[in-house]
Amino acid sequence: MIGRSGVDTISGVSKTASSVADRVDELRRIVDHHMHRYHVLDDPEISDAEFDRLYDELKALEEEHPDLVAPDSPTQRVGAAPSEKFRKVQHLSPMGSLEKVTDEAGLRKWADDVRKRLDSDEPVAYVTEPKIDGSAVSLVYEDGVFVRGATRGDGERGEDVTPNLRTVKSIPLRFRPPDGSRPPARLEVRGEIYFPLSAFARVNERLAAEGKKTAPNPRNAAAGSLRQLDSSVTAERELAIWVYGIGQAEGLELGSQWEVLEWLKAAGFRTNPFAERHETIETV
C-alpha cells in the first residue's frame, strides 16, 4: 500500500534508503505524516496496526542507534523525568485576555474602538471562531523545532510545561513553512489546550474504576493535566489543541489575522475549522 506521503508505508522496506540513518529519517517523515493525518486533519490513511508497526520500527532503530535520536522525533514525545516543580518563564510577547461582548451594541462599540485604534478609513474585515473552553498556552519554535511551551499565567509570565505539551499529539514537534522557505528563527504560536469530550469521558471512567476522584469539567481537567509533574500522566489524558494566533515572529510577516490562520494551517498546525472571515461587522 502506498500512502499519500509517496513512500511504501506497509512493507516496512524502503526502496531508496541505503543506511540505517536514511531509514530512520524516512520513518520519521512517514510517522509524522500519518500523525498529522490522524491528529490534525482527522483523516487517517492507514490502520492503527499499520501505524504501530512503523512507529515500533522507528523506536527500535533509535534504541539500537541512540546517536540517531533527535529531539523532534515522534518517539520523543514522552520520556522526560518527572519534574519536582514548574519554573516560571517570560513570554516573548504578552498574552492578553479576551474582551467579553454579550449584545449587538457591545459588538458595535468594540468595532468602533478597533477602527479608532487603526486610525484608518480603509475597510475592516473581521475573523470569528468558537471560543474553546480550555487552557491558553504559548508554543515557542526555533528554526521550526518546538523548544518550549508555557501556560498563560498572568499574561507576562507563565509556567514552563514543555514536557507535558510534547505529549499532545496535535502539536507539531517540527513544522515547515508552506512555501518551502526556511522556518522563522523564532516563532511563538498561541493556542488553547482542551479536553475532547470523548477523551474526558474515558478519563473519568478510568478514575472512577480506580476509586479516585473524577474531574468536575473538561476545562479544569485540561488545566490540571498540563500541570502534572509526570508527563506520562499527561500523555494518558489525550489532550488536543486549536491554535489561533502568533505572538512574536522573527522573519515572518503576515498582514491579517486571516492570513495568520491560513499560514498556521498550511504549516501543519491545527486551526479551528469553524473560523470565518467577515467583510463587515454586520455579517458577524
CSV table of C-alpha atoms in Angstrom, one decimal:
chain,number,residue,atom,x,y,z
A,1,MET,CA,0.0,0.0,0.0
A,2,ILE,CA,1.3,3.4,-1.0
A,3,GLY,CA,0.2,6.3,1.2
A,4,ARG,CA,0.0,9.9,0.0
A,5,SER,CA,3.4,10.5,1.5
A,6,GLY,CA,4.8,8.9,-1.6
A,7,VAL,CA,6.6,6.1,0.3
A,8,ASP,CA,5.9,2.4,1.0
A,9,THR,CA,4.0,2.5,4.3
A,10,ILE,CA,3.2,-1.2,4.6
A,11,SER,CA,6.1,-3.3,3.5
A,12,GLY,CA,8.4,-1.8,6.1
A,13,VAL,CA,11.2,-1.9,3.5
A,14,SER,CA,12.5,1.3,2.0
A,15,LYS,CA,13.2,1.1,-1.7
A,16,THR,CA,15.6,4.0,-1.5
A,17,ALA,CA,17.3,4.0,1.9
A,18,SER,CA,20.8,2.8,1.9
A,19,SER,CA,21.7,3.0,5.5
A,20,VAL,CA,20.2,2.9,9.0
A,21,ALA,CA,20.3,6.7,9.2
A,22,ASP,CA,18.4,7.0,5.9
A,23,ARG,CA,15.8,4.6,7.1
A,24,VAL,CA,15.4,6.4,10.5
A,25,ASP,CA,14.9,9.7,8.6
A,26,GLU,CA,12.4,8.1,6.2
A,27,LEU,CA,10.4,6.5,9.1
A,28,ARG,CA,10.3,9.9,10.9
A,29,ARG,CA,8.8,11.5,7.8
A,30,ILE,CA,6.3,8.7,7.4
A,31,VAL,CA,5.2,8.6,11.1
A,32,ASP,CA,5.0,12.4,11.2
A,33,HIS,CA,2.8,12.4,8.1
A,34,HIS,CA,0.4,9.8,9.5
A,35,MET,CA,0.2,11.5,12.9
A,36,HIS,CA,-0.7,14.8,11.1
A,37,ARG,CA,-3.4,13.0,9.1
A,38,TYR,CA,-4.8,11.4,12.3
A,39,HIS,CA,-4.5,14.0,15.0
A,40,VAL,CA,-4.7,17.3,13.0
A,41,LEU,CA,-6.7,16.5,9.8
A,42,ASP,CA,-8.8,13.7,11.3
A,43,ASP,CA,-8.3,11.8,8.1
A,44,PRO,CA,-6.2,8.7,8.6
A,45,GLU,CA,-4.8,6.8,5.6
A,46,ILE,CA,-3.7,3.6,7.3
A,47,SER,CA,-4.9,1.4,10.1
A,48,ASP,CA,-3.8,1.7,13.7
A,49,ALA,CA,-1.9,-1.6,13.5
A,50,GLU,CA,0.0,-0.5,10.4
A,51,PHE,CA,0.9,2.8,12.1
A,52,ASP,CA,2.0,1.0,15.2
A,53,ARG,CA,4.3,-1.3,13.2
A,54,LEU,CA,6.0,1.7,11.6
A,55,TYR,CA,6.3,3.5,14.9
A,56,ASP,CA,7.8,0.4,16.6
A,57,GLU,CA,10.3,0.0,13.8
A,58,LEU,CA,11.5,3.6,14.3
A,59,LYS,CA,11.7,3.3,18.0
A,60,ALA,CA,13.7,0.0,17.8
A,61,LEU,CA,16.2,1.6,15.4
A,62,GLU,CA,16.6,4.6,17.6
A,63,GLU,CA,17.2,2.4,20.6
A,64,GLU,CA,19.8,0.4,18.7
A,65,HIS,CA,21.4,3.6,17.5
A,66,PRO,CA,21.0,6.3,20.2
A,67,ASP,CA,23.2,8.7,18.3
A,68,LEU,CA,20.4,9.0,15.7
A,69,VAL,CA,17.8,10.1,18.2
A,70,ALA,CA,16.6,13.7,17.6
A,71,PRO,CA,14.5,15.9,19.9
A,72,ASP,CA,11.8,16.3,17.2
A,73,SER,CA,11.5,12.6,16.6
A,74,PRO,CA,7.9,11.4,17.1
A,75,THR,CA,9.2,8.8,19.6
A,76,GLN,CA,10.4,11.6,21.9
A,77,ARG,CA,7.0,13.0,22.9
A,78,VAL,CA,7.1,11.2,26.3
A,79,GLY,CA,10.1,10.3,28.4
A,80,ALA,CA,11.2,13.3,30.3
A,81,ALA,CA,12.0,12.7,34.0
A,82,PRO,CA,9.2,13.7,36.4
A,83,SER,CA,9.5,17.4,37.5
A,84,GLU,CA,9.5,18.5,41.1
A,85,LYS,CA,8.1,21.9,40.2
A,86,PHE,CA,7.4,24.2,37.3
A,87,ARG,CA,9.7,27.1,36.6
A,88,LYS,CA,8.4,30.5,35.6
A,89,VAL,CA,9.2,31.7,32.1
A,90,GLN,CA,8.8,35.1,30.4
A,91,HIS,CA,6.6,35.1,27.4
A,92,LEU,CA,8.2,36.5,24.2
A,93,SER,CA,5.3,38.9,24.0
A,94,PRO,CA,2.4,39.5,26.4
A,95,MET,CA,-0.6,37.1,26.2
A,96,GLY,CA,-3.6,39.3,26.5
A,97,SER,CA,-7.1,38.2,27.8
A,98,LEU,CA,-10.3,38.3,25.8
A,99,GLU,CA,-12.8,41.1,26.0
A,100,LYS,CA,-16.4,39.9,26.6
A,101,VAL,CA,-19.2,41.2,24.4
A,102,THR,CA,-22.8,40.0,25.1
A,103,ASP,CA,-25.0,42.0,22.8
A,104,GLU,CA,-25.0,43.8,19.4
A,105,ALA,CA,-24.5,47.2,21.0
A,106,GLY,CA,-21.3,46.0,22.7
A,107,LEU,CA,-20.1,44.4,19.4
A,108,ARG,CA,-20.6,47.7,17.5
A,109,LYS,CA,-18.8,49.6,20.2
A,110,TRP,CA,-15.9,47.2,20.1
A,111,ALA,CA,-15.8,47.6,16.2
A,112,ASP,CA,-15.7,51.4,16.6
A,113,ASP,CA,-12.8,51.1,19.1
A,114,VAL,CA,-10.9,48.8,16.7
A,115,ARG,CA,-11.3,51.4,13.9
A,116,LYS,CA,-10.1,54.2,16.2
A,117,ARG,CA,-7.0,52.2,17.1
A,118,LEU,CA,-6.3,51.5,13.5
A,119,ASP,CA,-6.7,55.2,12.7
A,120,SER,CA,-7.7,54.4,9.1
A,121,ASP,CA,-10.8,54.8,6.9
A,122,GLU,CA,-9.9,51.6,5.0
A,123,PRO,CA,-12.5,48.7,5.1
A,124,VAL,CA,-12.0,46.4,8.1
A,125,ALA,CA,-12.6,42.7,7.9
A,126,TYR,CA,-13.3,40.5,10.9
A,127,VAL,CA,-12.4,36.9,11.8
A,128,THR,CA,-14.6,34.9,14.2
A,129,GLU,CA,-14.1,31.4,15.6
A,130,PRO,CA,-15.7,29.5,18.5
A,131,LYS,CA,-14.2,30.1,22.0
A,132,ILE,CA,-12.7,26.8,23.2
A,133,ASP,CA,-13.1,26.3,27.0
A,134,GLY,CA,-9.6,25.1,27.8
A,135,SER,CA,-6.2,26.4,28.9
A,136,ALA,CA,-4.2,29.0,26.9
A,137,VAL,CA,-0.6,28.2,26.0
A,138,SER,CA,2.3,29.6,24.2
A,139,LEU,CA,4.5,27.4,22.0
A,140,VAL,CA,8.0,28.6,21.0
A,141,TYR,CA,9.7,27.2,17.9
A,142,GLU,CA,13.3,27.9,17.0
A,143,ASP,CA,14.2,27.2,13.3
A,144,GLY,CA,11.0,25.2,13.1
A,145,VAL,CA,11.6,22.9,16.1
A,146,PHE,CA,9.4,23.1,19.3
A,147,VAL,CA,11.7,24.1,22.2
A,148,ARG,CA,9.4,25.5,24.9
A,149,GLY,CA,5.8,25.6,25.9
A,150,ALA,CA,4.2,27.6,28.7
A,151,THR,CA,0.8,28.3,30.3
A,152,ARG,CA,-0.6,31.8,30.0
A,153,GLY,CA,-0.1,32.6,33.7
A,154,ASP,CA,-0.5,36.3,34.3
A,155,GLY,CA,0.0,37.2,30.7
A,156,GLU,CA,3.6,38.2,31.2
A,157,ARG,CA,5.0,35.1,32.8
A,158,GLY,CA,3.7,31.5,32.7
A,159,GLU,CA,4.8,28.0,33.9
A,160,ASP,CA,7.1,26.0,31.7
A,161,VAL,CA,5.2,22.8,30.9
A,162,THR,CA,7.2,21.8,27.8
A,163,PRO,CA,7.5,18.1,28.6
A,164,ASN,CA,3.7,17.9,29.0
A,165,LEU,CA,2.9,19.8,25.9
A,166,ARG,CA,5.2,17.5,23.9
A,167,THR,CA,2.8,14.7,24.7
A,168,VAL,CA,-0.1,16.4,22.9
A,169,LYS,CA,0.0,14.7,19.5
A,170,SER,CA,-1.7,17.5,17.6
A,171,ILE,CA,1.2,19.9,18.5
A,172,PRO,CA,3.9,19.6,15.8
A,173,LEU,CA,7.4,19.0,17.2
A,174,ARG,CA,8.7,20.4,14.0
A,175,PHE,CA,7.0,22.5,11.3
A,176,ARG,CA,7.9,23.5,7.8
A,177,PRO,CA,6.7,26.8,6.2
A,178,PRO,CA,4.1,26.1,3.5
A,179,ASP,CA,6.2,27.9,0.8
A,180,GLY,CA,9.2,25.6,1.5
A,181,SER,CA,11.3,28.5,2.8
A,182,ARG,CA,13.4,28.4,6.0
A,183,PRO,CA,11.4,28.5,9.2
A,184,PRO,CA,11.5,31.7,11.2
A,185,ALA,CA,14.4,31.9,13.6
A,186,ARG,CA,11.9,32.1,16.4
A,187,LEU,CA,8.2,31.8,16.3
A,188,GLU,CA,5.7,32.0,19.2
A,189,VAL,CA,2.4,30.3,18.5
A,190,ARG,CA,-0.7,30.8,20.7
A,191,GLY,CA,-3.3,28.2,21.2
A,192,GLU,CA,-5.9,26.6,23.6
A,193,ILE,CA,-5.3,23.2,25.1
A,194,TYR,CA,-8.6,21.4,25.7
A,195,PHE,CA,-10.1,18.1,26.5
A,196,PRO,CA,-12.2,16.5,23.7
A,197,LEU,CA,-15.4,15.3,25.4
A,198,SER,CA,-14.9,11.7,24.4
A,199,ALA,CA,-11.4,11.7,26.0
A,200,PHE,CA,-12.7,13.5,29.1
A,201,ALA,CA,-15.4,10.7,29.5
A,202,ARG,CA,-12.7,8.0,29.2
A,203,VAL,CA,-10.5,9.6,31.8
A,204,ASN,CA,-13.4,9.9,34.3
A,205,GLU,CA,-14.5,6.4,33.7
A,206,ARG,CA,-10.9,5.2,34.4
A,207,LEU,CA,-10.7,7.4,37.5
A,208,ALA,CA,-14.0,6.1,38.8
A,209,ALA,CA,-13.0,2.5,38.2
A,210,GLU,CA,-9.8,3.1,40.2
A,211,GLY,CA,-11.8,4.6,43.1
A,212,LYS,CA,-10.3,8.1,42.5
A,213,LYS,CA,-12.0,11.5,42.4
A,214,THR,CA,-13.4,12.3,39.0
A,215,ALA,CA,-12.7,15.6,37.2
A,216,PRO,CA,-15.6,18.2,37.5
A,217,ASN,CA,-15.4,19.5,34.0
A,218,PRO,CA,-13.2,19.4,30.9
A,219,ARG,CA,-11.8,22.9,31.4
A,220,ASN,CA,-10.4,22.2,34.9
A,221,ALA,CA,-9.3,18.8,33.8
A,222,ALA,CA,-7.3,20.2,30.9
A,223,ALA,CA,-5.6,22.7,33.1
A,224,GLY,CA,-4.8,20.1,35.7
A,225,SER,CA,-3.5,17.7,33.1
A,226,LEU,CA,-1.0,20.4,31.9
A,227,ARG,CA,0.3,20.7,35.5
A,228,GLN,CA,1.1,17.1,36.1
A,229,LEU,CA,4.7,16.6,37.3
A,230,ASP,CA,5.0,13.4,35.4
A,231,SER,CA,4.5,13.9,31.6
A,232,SER,CA,3.4,10.2,31.2
A,233,VAL,CA,0.3,11.1,33.1
A,234,THR,CA,-0.5,13.9,30.7
A,235,ALA,CA,0.1,11.6,27.8
A,236,GLU,CA,-2.7,9.3,29.0
A,237,ARG,CA,-5.2,12.2,29.0
A,238,GLU,CA,-5.4,12.6,25.2
A,239,LEU,CA,-5.5,16.4,25.2
A,240,ALA,CA,-5.8,18.3,21.9
A,241,ILE,CA,-5.1,21.9,20.8
A,242,TRP,CA,-6.5,24.6,18.5
A,243,VAL,CA,-4.1,27.3,17.6
A,244,TYR,CA,-5.4,30.8,16.9
A,245,GLY,CA,-2.5,33.2,16.7
A,246,ILE,CA,1.1,34.2,16.6
A,247,GLY,CA,2.9,36.2,19.3
A,248,GLN,CA,6.5,37.0,18.3
A,249,ALA,CA,7.7,36.1,14.9
A,250,GLU,CA,11.3,36.7,13.6
A,251,GLY,CA,11.4,36.7,9.8
A,252,LEU,CA,7.7,36.2,9.2
A,253,GLU,CA,5.3,39.0,8.0
A,254,LEU,CA,1.6,38.3,7.8
A,255,GLY,CA,-0.9,41.1,7.1
A,256,SER,CA,-4.1,40.0,8.9
A,257,GLN,CA,-5.5,37.5,11.3
A,258,TRP,CA,-7.0,35.5,8.5
A,259,GLU,CA,-3.5,35.2,6.9
A,260,VAL,CA,-2.2,34.1,10.2
A,261,LEU,CA,-4.7,31.3,10.4
A,262,GLU,CA,-4.2,30.2,6.8
A,263,TRP,CA,-0.4,30.2,7.3
A,264,LEU,CA,-0.6,28.2,10.5
A,265,LYS,CA,-2.9,25.6,8.9
A,266,ALA,CA,-0.7,25.2,5.9
A,267,ALA,CA,2.3,24.8,8.1
A,268,GLY,CA,0.7,21.8,9.8
A,269,PHE,CA,-0.9,23.4,12.9
A,270,ARG,CA,-4.4,22.5,14.0
A,271,THR,CA,-6.7,25.5,13.4
A,272,ASN,CA,-10.4,25.7,14.2
A,273,PRO,CA,-12.4,24.6,11.1
A,274,PHE,CA,-15.3,26.9,12.1
A,275,ALA,CA,-13.2,30.1,11.7
A,276,GLU,CA,-14.8,32.6,9.3
A,277,ARG,CA,-13.9,35.9,7.7
A,278,HIS,CA,-16.4,38.6,7.6
A,279,GLU,CA,-16.1,41.6,5.3
A,280,THR,CA,-18.3,43.8,7.5
A,281,ILE,CA,-19.3,44.0,11.2
A,282,GLU,CA,-22.9,43.4,10.1
A,283,THR,CA,-22.2,39.9,9.0
A,284,VAL,CA,-20.5,38.9,12.2
